[in-house]
C-alpha cells in the first residue's frame, strides 16, 4: 500500500531553500545527483479542508489538490528562538483555536507555517499501525 509521501516545494531560489532545509531546519538529506537534495521529514499528518474556490495547482498536466504546509513543534517559542539564533526570520506569533503559530521565512522569500498544536495530533498513528 502507500509507504510514504513526497512533498514538492516550488521555489524562486531552490538552492538557497535547500540549504535552509539542511542547515536551519536540520532535515537529513541525500544528494541524488547534481546537488538535488531529497530531505527526510519528521512524522506528518494530513487534513482535508474545503478549497473555498481557490484554484488547484497544475503539475505534469494534472490538477492537484492545493496544499499549505505547517511544520509542527512541541514548543513554538523555543523553536522560534533556536531559528532566530540561526538568523531565520519568523512572523509574529499568534494564537488560534487549533494552536500557537508563526510563519518561517525561507531565503527565496517563500514561507512555511510553523505551529505548536493545541489539538490532538495523528503523529503516533503510523507507529501504532506498524506494531
CSV table of N, CA, C and O in Angstrom, one decimal:
chain,number,residue,atom,x,y,z
A,1,UNK,N,0.8,-1.2,0.0
A,1,UNK,CA,0.0,0.0,0.0
A,1,UNK,C,0.9,1.2,0.0
A,1,UNK,O,2.0,1.2,-0.4
A,2,UNK,N,0.4,2.4,0.5
A,2,UNK,CA,1.1,3.6,0.5
A,2,UNK,C,2.2,3.5,1.5
A,2,UNK,O,2.0,3.1,2.7
A,3,UNK,N,3.4,3.9,1.2
A,3,UNK,CA,4.5,3.8,2.1
A,3,UNK,C,5.3,5.1,2.4
A,3,UNK,O,6.3,5.1,3.1
A,4,UNK,N,4.8,6.2,1.9
A,4,UNK,CA,5.4,7.5,2.1
A,4,UNK,C,4.7,8.6,1.4
A,4,UNK,O,3.7,8.3,0.6
A,5,UNK,N,5.1,9.8,1.6
A,5,UNK,CA,4.6,11.0,1.0
A,5,UNK,C,5.8,11.8,0.5
A,5,UNK,O,6.7,12.0,1.2
A,6,UNK,N,5.7,12.3,-0.8
A,6,UNK,CA,6.7,13.2,-1.3
A,6,UNK,C,6.1,14.5,-1.5
A,6,UNK,O,5.1,14.7,-2.2
A,7,UNK,N,6.6,15.5,-0.8
A,7,UNK,CA,6.1,16.9,-0.9
A,7,UNK,C,7.0,17.7,-1.9
A,7,UNK,O,8.2,17.7,-1.8
A,8,UNK,N,6.3,18.4,-2.8
A,8,UNK,CA,7.0,19.3,-3.7
A,8,UNK,C,6.9,20.7,-3.2
A,8,UNK,O,5.8,21.2,-3.1
A,9,UNK,N,8.0,21.4,-3.0
A,9,UNK,CA,8.0,22.8,-2.7
A,9,UNK,C,8.6,23.5,-4.0
A,9,UNK,O,9.6,23.2,-4.5
A,10,UNK,N,7.8,24.5,-4.5
A,10,UNK,CA,8.3,25.3,-5.6
A,10,UNK,C,8.9,26.6,-5.1
A,10,UNK,O,8.4,27.3,-4.2
A,11,UNK,N,10.1,26.9,-5.6
A,11,UNK,CA,10.9,28.0,-5.0
A,11,UNK,C,11.5,28.9,-6.1
A,11,UNK,O,11.9,28.3,-7.2
A,12,UNK,N,11.6,30.2,-5.8
A,12,UNK,CA,12.3,31.1,-6.8
A,12,UNK,C,13.8,31.0,-6.6
A,12,UNK,O,14.5,31.4,-7.5
A,13,UNK,N,14.3,30.4,-5.5
A,13,UNK,CA,15.7,30.2,-5.3
A,13,UNK,C,15.9,28.8,-4.6
A,13,UNK,O,16.2,28.7,-3.4
A,14,UNK,N,15.8,27.7,-5.4
A,14,UNK,CA,15.8,26.4,-4.8
A,14,UNK,C,17.1,26.0,-4.1
A,14,UNK,O,17.1,25.3,-3.1
A,15,UNK,N,18.2,26.5,-4.6
A,15,UNK,CA,19.5,26.1,-3.9
A,15,UNK,C,19.5,26.8,-2.5
A,15,UNK,O,20.0,26.1,-1.6
A,16,UNK,N,19.1,28.0,-2.4
A,16,UNK,CA,19.1,28.7,-1.1
A,16,UNK,C,18.1,28.0,-0.1
A,16,UNK,O,18.4,27.8,1.0
A,17,UNK,N,17.0,27.6,-0.7
A,17,UNK,CA,16.0,26.9,0.2
A,17,UNK,C,16.4,25.5,0.6
A,17,UNK,O,16.1,25.1,1.7
A,18,UNK,N,17.1,24.8,-0.3
A,18,UNK,CA,17.6,23.5,0.0
A,18,UNK,C,18.6,23.6,1.2
A,18,UNK,O,18.6,22.8,2.1
A,19,UNK,N,19.5,24.6,1.1
A,19,UNK,CA,20.5,24.9,2.1
A,19,UNK,C,19.8,25.2,3.5
A,19,UNK,O,20.2,24.8,4.5
A,20,UNK,N,18.7,26.0,3.4
A,20,UNK,CA,17.9,26.3,4.5
A,20,UNK,C,17.3,25.1,5.2
A,20,UNK,O,17.4,24.9,6.4
A,21,UNK,N,16.7,24.2,4.4
A,21,UNK,CA,16.1,22.9,4.9
A,21,UNK,C,17.2,22.1,5.6
A,21,UNK,O,17.0,21.5,6.6
A,22,UNK,N,18.4,22.1,5.0
A,22,UNK,CA,19.5,21.3,5.5
A,22,UNK,C,20.1,21.9,6.7
A,22,UNK,O,20.3,21.2,7.8
A,23,UNK,N,20.4,23.2,6.7
A,23,UNK,CA,21.2,23.8,7.8
A,23,UNK,C,20.3,24.5,8.9
A,23,UNK,O,20.6,24.3,10.0
A,24,UNK,N,19.3,25.2,8.5
A,24,UNK,CA,18.5,25.9,9.5
A,24,UNK,C,17.5,24.9,10.2
A,24,UNK,O,17.3,24.8,11.4
A,25,UNK,N,16.8,24.1,9.3
A,25,UNK,CA,15.8,23.2,9.9
A,25,UNK,C,16.4,21.8,10.2
A,25,UNK,O,15.8,21.0,10.9
A,26,UNK,N,17.6,21.6,9.8
A,26,UNK,CA,18.4,20.4,10.1
A,26,UNK,C,17.7,19.1,9.7
A,26,UNK,O,17.7,18.1,10.4
A,27,UNK,N,17.0,19.1,8.5
A,27,UNK,CA,16.4,17.9,8.0
A,27,UNK,C,17.5,17.1,7.3
A,27,UNK,O,18.3,17.6,6.6
A,28,UNK,N,17.6,15.8,7.6
A,28,UNK,CA,18.6,15.0,7.0
A,28,UNK,C,18.3,14.9,5.5
A,28,UNK,O,17.2,15.0,5.1
A,29,UNK,N,19.4,14.9,4.7
A,29,UNK,CA,19.2,14.9,3.2
A,29,UNK,C,20.2,13.9,2.6
A,29,UNK,O,21.2,13.5,3.1
A,30,UNK,N,19.8,13.6,1.3
A,30,UNK,CA,20.7,12.8,0.5
A,30,UNK,C,20.7,13.5,-0.9
A,30,UNK,O,19.8,14.1,-1.4
A,31,UNK,N,21.9,13.5,-1.5
A,31,UNK,CA,22.1,14.1,-2.8
A,31,UNK,C,21.9,13.0,-3.9
A,31,UNK,O,22.6,12.0,-3.9
A,32,UNK,N,20.8,13.2,-4.7
A,32,UNK,CA,20.5,12.2,-5.7
A,32,UNK,C,21.1,12.5,-7.1
A,32,UNK,O,20.8,11.9,-8.0
A,33,UNK,N,22.0,13.5,-7.0
A,33,UNK,CA,22.8,13.9,-8.3
A,33,UNK,C,22.6,15.4,-8.6
A,33,UNK,O,21.6,16.0,-8.4
A,34,UNK,N,23.7,16.0,-9.0
A,34,UNK,CA,23.8,17.4,-9.4
A,34,UNK,C,23.3,18.3,-8.3
A,34,UNK,O,22.7,19.4,-8.6
A,35,UNK,N,23.5,18.0,-7.0
A,35,UNK,CA,23.1,18.9,-5.9
A,35,UNK,C,21.6,18.8,-5.6
A,35,UNK,O,21.1,19.6,-4.8
A,36,UNK,N,20.9,17.9,-6.2
A,36,UNK,CA,19.5,17.8,-6.0
A,36,UNK,C,19.3,17.0,-4.7
A,36,UNK,O,19.5,15.8,-4.7
A,37,UNK,N,18.8,17.7,-3.6
A,37,UNK,CA,18.7,17.1,-2.3
A,37,UNK,C,17.3,16.5,-2.1
A,37,UNK,O,16.3,17.2,-2.4
A,38,UNK,N,17.2,15.4,-1.5
A,38,UNK,CA,15.9,14.8,-1.0
A,38,UNK,C,16.0,14.9,0.5
A,38,UNK,O,17.1,14.5,1.0
A,39,UNK,N,15.0,15.3,1.2
A,39,UNK,CA,15.0,15.5,2.6
A,39,UNK,C,14.1,14.5,3.3
A,39,UNK,O,13.0,14.2,2.9
A,40,UNK,N,14.7,13.9,4.4
A,40,UNK,CA,13.9,13.1,5.3
A,40,UNK,C,13.1,14.1,6.1
A,40,UNK,O,13.6,15.1,6.6
A,41,UNK,N,11.8,13.8,6.3
A,41,UNK,CA,10.9,14.7,7.1
A,41,UNK,C,10.5,14.1,8.4
A,41,UNK,O,10.5,12.9,8.5
A,42,UNK,N,10.2,14.9,9.3
A,42,UNK,CA,9.6,14.4,10.6
A,42,UNK,C,8.3,13.7,10.3
A,42,UNK,O,7.7,13.9,9.2
A,43,UNK,N,7.7,13.0,11.3
A,43,UNK,CA,6.4,12.4,11.1
A,43,UNK,C,5.4,13.5,10.6
A,43,UNK,O,5.6,14.6,11.0
A,44,UNK,N,4.5,13.1,9.9
A,44,UNK,CA,3.5,14.0,9.3
A,44,UNK,C,2.1,13.5,9.5
A,44,UNK,O,1.8,12.4,9.8
A,45,UNK,N,1.1,14.5,9.4
A,45,UNK,CA,-0.3,14.1,9.4
A,45,UNK,C,-0.9,15.0,8.3
A,45,UNK,O,-0.3,16.0,7.8
A,46,UNK,N,-2.1,14.6,7.8
A,46,UNK,CA,-2.7,15.4,6.8
A,46,UNK,C,-4.2,15.6,7.1
A,46,UNK,O,-4.8,14.8,7.8
A,47,UNK,N,-4.7,16.7,6.7
A,47,UNK,CA,-6.1,17.0,6.9
A,47,UNK,C,-6.7,17.5,5.5
A,47,UNK,O,-5.9,18.1,4.8
A,48,UNK,N,-7.9,17.3,5.3
A,48,UNK,CA,-8.6,17.8,4.0
A,48,UNK,C,-9.5,19.0,4.4
A,48,UNK,O,-10.5,18.7,5.2
A,49,UNK,N,-9.2,20.2,3.9
A,49,UNK,CA,-10.0,21.3,4.2
A,49,UNK,C,-10.8,21.7,2.9
A,49,UNK,O,-10.4,21.4,1.8
A,50,UNK,N,-11.9,22.5,3.0
A,50,UNK,CA,-12.6,22.9,1.8
A,50,UNK,C,-11.7,23.9,1.0
A,50,UNK,O,-10.9,24.7,1.6
A,51,UNK,N,-11.8,24.0,-0.3
A,51,UNK,CA,-11.0,24.8,-1.1
A,51,UNK,C,-11.4,26.3,-1.1
A,51,UNK,O,-10.6,27.1,-1.5
A,52,UNK,N,-12.6,26.6,-0.8
A,52,UNK,CA,-13.1,27.9,-0.8
A,52,UNK,C,-12.9,28.6,-2.1
A,52,UNK,O,-12.6,29.8,-2.2
A,53,UNK,N,-13.0,27.9,-3.2
A,53,UNK,CA,-12.9,28.4,-4.6
A,53,UNK,C,-11.5,28.7,-5.0
A,53,UNK,O,-11.3,29.2,-6.1
A,54,UNK,N,-10.4,28.4,-4.2
A,54,UNK,CA,-9.0,28.6,-4.7
A,54,UNK,C,-8.7,27.6,-5.8
A,54,UNK,O,-9.1,26.4,-5.7
A,55,UNK,N,-8.0,28.0,-6.8
A,55,UNK,CA,-7.7,27.1,-7.9
A,55,UNK,C,-6.6,26.1,-7.4
A,55,UNK,O,-5.8,26.4,-6.6
A,56,UNK,N,-6.7,24.8,-8.0
A,56,UNK,CA,-5.8,23.8,-7.7
A,56,UNK,C,-4.5,24.0,-8.5
A,56,UNK,O,-4.6,24.5,-9.7
A,57,UNK,N,-3.4,23.7,-8.0
A,57,UNK,CA,-2.2,23.8,-8.9
A,57,UNK,C,-2.2,22.7,-9.9
A,57,UNK,O,-2.8,21.6,-9.8
A,58,UNK,N,-1.5,23.0,-11.0
A,58,UNK,CA,-1.4,22.0,-12.1
A,58,UNK,C,0.0,21.6,-12.2
A,58,UNK,O,0.9,22.4,-12.2
A,59,UNK,N,0.2,20.2,-12.2
A,59,UNK,CA,1.6,19.7,-12.3
A,59,UNK,C,1.5,18.5,-13.2
A,59,UNK,O,0.6,17.7,-13.1
A,60,UNK,N,2.5,18.5,-14.2
A,60,UNK,CA,2.5,17.4,-15.2
A,60,UNK,C,1.2,17.2,-15.9
A,60,UNK,O,0.7,16.1,-16.2
A,61,UNK,N,0.5,18.4,-16.1
A,61,UNK,CA,-0.8,18.4,-16.8
A,61,UNK,C,-2.0,17.9,-16.1
A,61,UNK,O,-3.0,17.7,-16.6
A,62,UNK,N,-1.9,17.7,-14.7
A,62,UNK,CA,-3.0,17.2,-13.9
A,62,UNK,C,-3.3,18.3,-12.8
A,62,UNK,O,-2.4,18.9,-12.3
A,63,UNK,N,-4.6,18.4,-12.5
A,63,UNK,CA,-5.0,19.3,-11.4
A,63,UNK,C,-4.8,18.5,-10.1
A,63,UNK,O,-5.3,17.5,-9.9
A,64,UNK,N,-4.0,19.2,-9.2
A,64,UNK,CA,-3.7,18.6,-7.9
A,64,UNK,C,-4.4,19.4,-6.8
A,64,UNK,O,-4.8,20.5,-7.0
A,65,UNK,N,-4.5,18.7,-5.7
A,65,UNK,CA,-5.1,19.5,-4.5
A,65,UNK,C,-4.1,20.6,-4.2
A,65,UNK,O,-2.9,20.4,-4.2
A,66,UNK,N,-4.6,21.7,-3.8
A,66,UNK,CA,-3.7,22.8,-3.2
A,66,UNK,C,-3.3,22.3,-1.8
A,66,UNK,O,-4.0,21.5,-1.2
A,67,UNK,N,-2.2,22.8,-1.3
A,67,UNK,CA,-1.7,22.4,0.0
A,67,UNK,C,-1.0,23.6,0.7
A,67,UNK,O,-0.4,24.4,0.0
A,68,UNK,N,-1.2,23.6,2.0
A,68,UNK,CA,-0.5,24.6,2.8
A,68,UNK,C,0.3,23.7,3.8
A,68,UNK,O,-0.2,22.7,4.3
A,69,UNK,N,1.6,24.0,4.0
A,69,UNK,CA,2.5,23.2,4.8
A,69,UNK,C,2.7,23.9,6.1
A,69,UNK,O,3.2,25.1,6.1
A,70,UNK,N,2.5,23.2,7.2
A,70,UNK,CA,2.9,23.7,8.5
A,70,UNK,C,3.8,22.7,9.1
A,70,UNK,O,3.5,21.5,9.2
A,71,UNK,N,5.0,23.1,9.6
A,71,UNK,CA,5.8,22.3,10.4
A,71,UNK,C,5.3,22.3,11.8
A,71,UNK,O,4.7,23.3,12.2
A,72,UNK,N,5.4,21.2,12.5
A,72,UNK,CA,4.9,21.1,13.9
A,72,UNK,C,6.0,21.1,14.9
A,72,UNK,O,7.1,20.5,14.6
A,73,UNK,N,5.8,21.6,16.1
A,73,UNK,CA,6.8,21.5,17.1
A,73,UNK,C,6.1,21.4,18.5
A,73,UNK,O,4.9,21.7,18.6
A,74,UNK,N,6.8,21.0,19.5
A,74,UNK,CA,6.3,20.9,20.8
A,74,UNK,C,6.3,22.2,21.6
A,74,UNK,O,5.5,22.4,22.5
A,75,UNK,N,7.2,23.1,21.3
A,75,UNK,CA,7.4,24.4,22.0
A,75,UNK,C,7.7,25.4,21.0
A,75,UNK,O,8.9,25.6,20.6
A,76,UNK,N,6.7,26.2,20.5
A,76,UNK,CA,6.9,27.1,19.5
A,76,UNK,C,7.9,28.2,19.8
A,76,UNK,O,8.8,28.6,19.1
A,77,UNK,N,7.8,28.7,21.1
A,77,UNK,CA,8.7,29.8,21.4
A,77,UNK,C,10.1,29.4,21.5
A,77,UNK,O,11.0,30.1,21.0
A,78,UNK,N,10.4,28.2,21.9
A,78,UNK,CA,11.8,27.7,21.9
A,78,UNK,C,12.3,27.4,20.5
A,78,UNK,O,13.4,27.7,20.2
A,79,UNK,N,11.4,26.9,19.6
A,79,UNK,CA,11.8,26.7,18.3
A,79,UNK,C,12.0,28.0,17.5
A,79,UNK,O,13.0,28.1,16.8
A,80,UNK,N,11.2,29.0,17.8
A,80,UNK,CA,11.4,30.3,17.1
A,80,UNK,C,12.8,30.9,17.6
A,80,UNK,O,13.5,31.4,16.8
A,81,UNK,N,13.1,30.8,18.9
A,81,UNK,CA,14.3,31.3,19.5
A,81,UNK,C,15.5,30.5,18.8
A,81,UNK,O,16.5,31.2,18.5
A,82,UNK,N,15.4,29.2,18.6
A,82,UNK,CA,16.5,28.5,18.0
A,82,UNK,C,16.7,28.9,16.6
A,82,UNK,O,17.8,29.0,16.1
A,83,UNK,N,15.6,29.1,15.8
A,83,UNK,CA,15.7,29.6,14.5
A,83,UNK,C,16.3,31.0,14.4
A,83,UNK,O,17.1,31.3,13.5
A,84,UNK,N,15.8,31.8,15.3
A,84,UNK,CA,16.4,33.2,15.3
A,84,UNK,C,17.9,33.2,15.5
A,84,UNK,O,18.6,34.0,14.9
A,85,UNK,N,18.4,32.3,16.4
A,85,UNK,CA,19.8,32.2,16.6
A,85,UNK,C,20.6,31.8,15.4
A,85,UNK,O,21.8,32.1,15.3
A,86,UNK,N,19.9,31.2,14.4
A,86,UNK,CA,20.5,30.8,13.1
A,86,UNK,C,20.2,31.9,12.1
A,86,UNK,O,20.5,31.7,10.9
A,87,UNK,N,19.6,33.0,12.5
A,87,UNK,CA,19.4,34.1,11.5
A,87,UNK,C,18.1,34.0,10.7
A,87,UNK,O,17.9,34.6,9.7
A,88,UNK,N,17.2,33.1,11.2
A,88,UNK,CA,16.0,32.8,10.5
A,88,UNK,C,14.9,33.7,11.0
A,88,UNK,O,14.7,33.8,12.2
A,89,UNK,N,14.2,34.4,10.1
A,89,UNK,CA,13.1,35.3,10.5
A,89,UNK,C,11.8,34.6,10.5
A,89,UNK,O,11.5,33.7,9.7
A,90,UNK,N,11.0,35.0,11.5
A,90,UNK,CA,9.6,34.5,11.6
A,90,UNK,C,8.7,35.6,11.8
A,90,UNK,O,9.1,36.7,12.3
A,91,UNK,N,7.4,35.4,11.4
A,91,UNK,CA,6.4,36.5,11.6
A,91,UNK,C,6.0,36.5,13.1
A,91,UNK,O,6.4,35.6,13.8
A,92,UNK,N,5.1,37.4,13.4
A,92,UNK,CA,4.6,37.5,14.8
A,92,UNK,C,3.9,36.2,15.1
A,92,UNK,O,3.2,35.6,14.3
A,93,UNK,N,4.0,35.8,16.4
A,93,UNK,CA,3.4,34.6,16.9
A,93,UNK,C,1.9,35.0,17.2
A,93,UNK,O,1.7,36.0,17.8
A,94,UNK,N,1.0,34.1,16.9
A,94,UNK,CA,-0.4,34.3,17.2
A,94,UNK,C,-1.0,33.0,17.7
A,94,UNK,O,-0.5,32.0,17.4
A,95,UNK,N,-2.1,33.2,18.4
A,95,UNK,CA,-2.8,32.0,19.0
A,95,UNK,C,-4.1,31.9,18.3
A,95,UNK,O,-4.9,32.8,18.1
A,96,UNK,N,-4.3,30.6,17.8
A,96,UNK,CA,-5.6,30.3,17.1
A,96,UNK,C,-6.3,29.2,18.0
A,96,UNK,O,-5.7,28.7,18.9
A,97,UNK,N,-7.5,28.9,17.6
A,97,UNK,CA,-8.2,27.8,18.3
A,97,UNK,C,-7.5,26.5,18.2
A,97,UNK,O,-7.6,25.7,19.1
A,98,UNK,N,-6.7,26.3,17.2
A,98,UNK,CA,-6.0,25.0,17.0
A,98,UNK,C,-4.5,25.0,17.4
A,98,UNK,O,-3.9,23.9,17.3
A,99,UNK,N,-4.0,26.1,17.8
A,99,UNK,CA,-2.6,26.1,18.2
A,99,UNK,C,-2.0,27.5,18.2
A,99,UNK,O,-2.6,28.5,17.9
A,100,UNK,N,-0.7,27.5,18.5
A,100,UNK,CA,0.1,28.8,18.5
A,100,UNK,C,1.0,28.7,17.2
A,100,UNK,O,1.6,27.7,17.0
A,101,UNK,N,0.9,29.8,16.4
A,101,UNK,CA,1.5,29.7,15.1
A,101,UNK,C,2.4,30.9,14.7
A,101,UNK,O,2.3,32.0,15.3
A,102,UNK,N,3.2,30.7,13.8
A,102,UNK,CA,4.0,31.7,13.1
A,102,UNK,C,4.3,31.3,11.7
A,102,UNK,O,3.8,30.2,11.3
A,103,UNK,N,5.0,32.1,11.0
A,103,UNK,CA,5.4,31.7,9.6
A,103,UNK,C,6.9,31.9,9.6
A,103,UNK,O,7.5,32.9,10.0
A,104,UNK,N,7.6,30.9,9.0
A,104,UNK,CA,9.1,30.9,8.8
A,104,UNK,C,9.4,31.4,7.4
A,104,UNK,O,8.8,30.9,6.4
A,105,UNK,N,10.3,32.4,7.3
A,105,UNK,CA,10.7,32.9,6.0
A,105,UNK,C,11.9,32.2,5.5
A,105,UNK,O,12.9,32.0,6.1
A,106,UNK,N,11.7,31.7,4.2
A,106,UNK,CA,12.8,31.0,3.5
A,106,UNK,C,13.6,32.0,2.8
A,106,UNK,O,13.2,33.1,2.5
A,107,UNK,N,14.9,31.6,2.5
A,107,UNK,CA,15.7,32.6,1.7
A,107,UNK,C,15.1,33.0,0.4
A,107,UNK,O,15.4,34.1,0.0
A,108,UNK,N,14.3,32.2,-0.3
A,108,UNK,CA,13.7,32.5,-1.5
A,108,UNK,C,12.6,33.6,-1.4
A,108,UNK,O,12.2,34.1,-2.4
A,109,UNK,N,12.2,33.8,-0.2
A,109,UNK,CA,11.0,34.7,0.0
A,109,UNK,C,9.8,34.0,0.3
A,109,UNK,O,8.8,34.5,0.7
A,110,UNK,N,9.8,32.7,0.1
A,110,UNK,CA,8.6,31.8,0.4
A,110,UNK,C,8.5,31.7,1.9
A,110,UNK,O,9.4,32.1,2.6
A,111,UNK,N,7.4,31.2,2.3
A,111,UNK,CA,7.1,31.0,3.8
A,111,UNK,C,6.5,29.6,4.0
A,111,UNK,O,5.8,29.1,3.2
A,112,UNK,N,6.8,29.1,5.2
A,112,UNK,CA,6.3,27.8,5.7
A,112,UNK,C,5.6,28.1,7.0
A,112,UNK,O,6.1,28.9,7.8
A,113,UNK,N,4.5,27.5,7.3
A,113,UNK,CA,3.8,27.7,8.6
A,113,UNK,C,4.6,26.9,9.6
A,113,UNK,O,5.2,25.9,9.3
A,114,UNK,N,4.5,27.3,10.8
A,114,UNK,CA,5.1,26.6,12.0
A,114,UNK,C,4.2,26.7,13.1
A,114,UNK,O,3.8,27.9,13.4
A,115,UNK,N,3.8,25.6,13.8
A,115,UNK,CA,2.9,25.7,14.9
A,115,UNK,C,3.1,24.7,15.9
A,115,UNK,O,3.6,23.6,15.7
A,116,UNK,N,2.6,25.0,17.1
A,116,UNK,CA,2.5,24.1,18.3
A,116,UNK,C,1.0,23.8,18.4
A,116,UNK,O,0.3,24.7,18.8
A,117,UNK,N,0.6,22.6,18.1
A,117,UNK,CA,-0.8,22.3,18.1
A,117,UNK,C,-1.3,22.2,19.6
A,117,UNK,O,-0.6,21.8,20.5
A,118,UNK,N,-2.6,22.7,19.7
A,118,UNK,CA,-3.3,22.5,21.0
A,118,UNK,C,-4.4,21.5,20.9
A,118,UNK,O,-5.1,21.2,21.8
A,119,UNK,N,-4.5,20.8,19.7
A,119,UNK,CA,-5.4,19.8,19.4
A,119,UNK,C,-4.7,18.4,19.5
A,119,UNK,O,-3.5,18.4,19.3
A,120,UNK,N,-5.4,17.3,19.6
A,120,UNK,CA,-4.8,16.0,19.5
A,120,UNK,C,-4.2,15.9,18.1
A,120,UNK,O,-4.7,16.4,17.1
A,121,UNK,N,-3.0,15.2,18.0
A,121,UNK,CA,-2.4,15.0,16.7
A,121,UNK,C,-2.5,13.5,16.3
A,121,UNK,O,-2.7,12.7,17.1
A,122,UNK,N,-2.2,13.3,15.0
A,122,UNK,CA,-2.2,11.9,14.5
A,122,UNK,C,-0.8,11.4,14.3
A,122,UNK,O,-0.6,10.4,13.7
A,123,UNK,N,0.2,12.1,14.9
A,123,UNK,CA,1.6,11.7,14.6
A,123,UNK,C,1.9,10.3,15.1
A,123,UNK,O,2.7,9.6,14.5
A,124,UNK,N,1.2,9.8,16.1
A,124,UNK,CA,1.5,8.5,16.6
A,124,UNK,C,0.8,7.3,15.9
A,124,UNK,O,1.1,6.2,16.1
A,125,UNK,N,-0.1,7.7,14.9
A,125,UNK,CA,-0.8,6.6,14.3
A,125,UNK,C,0.0,5.7,13.4
A,125,UNK,O,-0.2,4.5,13.4
A,126,UNK,N,1.0,6.2,12.7
A,126,UNK,CA,1.9,5.3,11.9
A,126,UNK,C,2.7,4.3,12.8
A,126,UNK,O,2.8,3.2,12.4
A,127,UNK,N,3.2,4.8,13.9
A,127,UNK,CA,3.9,4.0,14.8
A,127,UNK,C,3.0,2.9,15.4
A,127,UNK,O,3.4,1.7,15.5
A,128,UNK,N,1.8,3.2,15.7
A,128,UNK,CA,0.8,2.2,16.2
A,128,UNK,C,0.4,1.2,15.2
A,128,UNK,O,0.3,0.0,15.4
A,129,UNK,N,0.3,1.7,13.9
A,129,UNK,CA,-0.1,0.8,12.8
A,129,UNK,C,0.9,-0.2,12.5
A,129,UNK,O,0.7,-1.3,12.0
A,130,UNK,N,2.2,0.1,12.7
A,130,UNK,CA,3.3,-0.8,12.3
A,130,UNK,C,3.6,-1.8,13.4
A,130,UNK,O,4.4,-2.7,13.2
A,131,UNK,N,2.9,-1.7,14.5
A,131,UNK,CA,3.1,-2.7,15.6
A,131,UNK,C,2.4,-4.0,15.3
A,131,UNK,O,1.5,-4.2,14.7
